[in-house]
Amino acid sequence: MNWNMQSLDPVMNGCWDWGNLNLFPENKQNDIKKDVFKNCEPFKTENGYSFPHSAMIGYAEK
């Protein structure tokens, strides 16, 4: 399965909120943003980004 998104904005906003990254100095925040965009470059498509991930489908009976 792939997780497709038009932009990284939802991920960036979520990480900033969840991780309180706004508490870091501005230069460190900028470094983090640059690294995220750089590391996501291999997943960039003409429609945004596509991140592969596995999905588990299971069934159990008692």
Coordinates of N, CA and C in Angstrom, one line a residue:
M1 N 0.8 -1.2 0.0 CA 0.0 0.0 0.0 C 0.9 1.2 0.0
N2 N 0.4 2.3 -0.6 CA 1.1 3.6 -0.6 C 0.2 4.6 0.1
W3 N 0.9 5.5 0.8 CA 0.3 6.7 1.4 C 0.6 7.8 0.5
N4 N -0.4 8.3 -0.2 CA -0.2 9.4 -1.1 C -0.7 10.7 -0.5
M5 N 0.1 11.8 -0.8 CA -0.2 13.1 -0.3 C 0.2 14.1 -1.3
Q6 N -0.6 15.2 -1.4 CA -0.3 16.3 -2.4 C 0.9 17.1 -1.9
S7 N 1.1 17.2 -0.6 CA 2.2 18.0 -0.1 C 2.6 17.5 1.3
L8 N 3.7 17.9 1.8 CA 4.2 17.5 3.1 C 3.7 18.4 4.2
D9 N 2.9 19.3 3.9 CA 2.3 20.2 4.9 C 1.6 19.5 6.1
P10 N 0.7 18.6 5.8 CA 0.1 17.9 7.0 C 1.1 17.2 7.9
V11 N 2.1 16.6 7.3 CA 3.1 15.9 8.1 C 3.9 16.9 8.9
M12 N 4.3 17.9 8.2 CA 5.1 18.9 8.9 C 4.3 19.6 10.0
N13 N 3.1 20.0 9.8 CA 2.3 20.6 10.8 C 2.0 19.7 12.0
G14 N 1.8 18.4 11.7 CA 1.5 17.4 12.7 C 2.7 17.2 13.6
C15 N 3.9 17.1 12.9 CA 5.1 16.9 13.7 C 5.5 18.1 14.6
W16 N 5.2 19.3 14.0 CA 5.5 20.5 14.8 C 4.6 20.5 16.0
D17 N 3.4 20.2 15.8 CA 2.4 20.2 17.0 C 2.7 19.1 18.0
W18 N 2.9 17.9 17.5 CA 3.1 16.7 18.4 C 4.4 16.8 19.1
G19 N 5.4 17.2 18.4 CA 6.8 17.2 18.9 C 7.2 18.5 19.6
N20 N 6.3 19.5 19.6 CA 6.6 20.8 20.1 C 7.9 21.4 19.5
L21 N 8.0 21.2 18.2 CA 9.3 21.6 17.5 C 9.3 23.1 17.5
N22 N 8.2 23.8 17.7 CA 8.3 25.3 17.7 C 9.1 25.8 18.9
L23 N 9.4 24.9 19.9 CA 10.3 25.3 21.0 C 11.7 25.4 20.7
F24 N 12.1 24.8 19.5 CA 13.5 24.8 19.1 C 13.9 26.2 18.6
P25 N 15.1 26.5 18.6 CA 15.5 27.8 18.0 C 15.2 27.8 16.5
E26 N 14.9 29.0 16.0 CA 14.5 29.1 14.6 C 15.5 28.4 13.6
N27 N 16.7 28.6 13.8 CA 17.7 28.0 12.9 C 17.7 26.5 13.0
K28 N 17.4 25.9 14.1 CA 17.3 24.4 14.2 C 16.0 23.9 13.5
Q29 N 14.9 24.7 13.7 CA 13.6 24.4 13.0 C 13.9 24.4 11.5
N30 N 14.6 25.4 11.0 CA 14.9 25.4 9.5 C 15.7 24.2 9.1
D31 N 16.7 23.8 9.9 CA 17.5 22.6 9.6 C 16.6 21.4 9.5
I32 N 15.7 21.3 10.4 CA 14.8 20.1 10.5 C 13.9 20.1 9.2
K33 N 13.4 21.2 8.9 CA 12.5 21.3 7.7 C 13.3 20.9 6.4
K34 N 14.5 21.4 6.3 CA 15.4 21.1 5.1 C 15.6 19.6 5.1
D35 N 15.9 19.0 6.2 CA 16.2 17.6 6.2 C 15.0 16.8 5.9
V36 N 13.8 17.2 6.3 CA 12.6 16.4 6.0 C 12.4 16.5 4.5
F37 N 12.4 17.6 3.9 CA 12.2 17.8 2.5 C 13.3 17.0 1.7
K38 N 14.5 17.0 2.1 CA 15.6 16.3 1.4 C 15.4 14.8 1.5
N39 N 15.0 14.3 2.7 CA 14.8 12.9 2.9 C 13.6 12.4 2.2
C40 N 12.6 13.2 1.9 CA 11.4 12.8 1.2 C 11.5 12.9 -0.3
E41 N 12.6 13.5 -0.8 CA 12.8 13.7 -2.2 C 12.6 12.4 -3.0
P42 N 13.1 11.2 -2.5 CA 13.0 10.0 -3.3 C 11.5 9.6 -3.5
F43 N 10.6 10.1 -2.6 CA 9.2 9.7 -2.7 C 8.4 10.7 -3.4
K44 N 9.0 11.7 -4.0 CA 8.3 12.8 -4.7 C 7.8 12.2 -6.1
T45 N 6.6 12.6 -6.4 CA 6.0 12.2 -7.7 C 5.4 13.4 -8.3
E46 N 4.9 13.3 -9.5 CA 4.3 14.4 -10.2 C 3.0 14.9 -9.5
N47 N 2.4 14.1 -8.6 CA 1.2 14.4 -7.9 C 1.5 14.7 -6.4
G48 N 2.7 14.8 -6.0 CA 3.0 15.1 -4.6 C 4.0 14.1 -4.1
Y49 N 3.6 13.3 -3.1 CA 4.5 12.3 -2.5 C 3.8 11.0 -2.4
S50 N 4.5 9.9 -2.5 CA 3.9 8.6 -2.3 C 4.9 7.8 -1.5
F51 N 4.4 7.4 -0.3 CA 5.2 6.7 0.7 C 4.7 5.2 0.8
P52 N 5.6 4.3 0.4 CA 5.1 2.9 0.6 C 5.2 2.4 2.0
H53 N 4.2 1.6 2.4 CA 4.2 1.0 3.7 C 3.4 -0.3 3.6
S54 N 3.7 -1.1 4.5 CA 3.1 -2.4 4.5 C 1.8 -2.3 5.3
A55 N 0.9 -3.2 5.0 CA -0.4 -3.3 5.7 C -0.6 -4.8 6.2
M56 N -1.0 -4.9 7.3 CA -1.3 -6.3 7.9 C -2.8 -6.5 7.8
I57 N -3.1 -7.6 7.2 CA -4.5 -8.0 7.2 C -4.6 -9.4 7.9
G58 N -5.4 -9.5 8.9 CA -5.4 -10.8 9.6 C -6.8 -11.2 9.9
Y59 N -6.9 -12.4 10.3 CA -8.2 -13.0 10.7 C -8.0 -14.0 11.9
A60 N -8.8 -13.9 12.9 CA -8.6 -14.8 14.0 C -10.0 -15.3 14.4
E61 N -10.0 -16.5 14.9 CA -11.2 -17.1 15.4 C -10.9 -17.8 16.7
K62 N -11.9 -17.7 17.6 CA -11.7 -18.4 18.9 C -12.7 -19.6 19.0

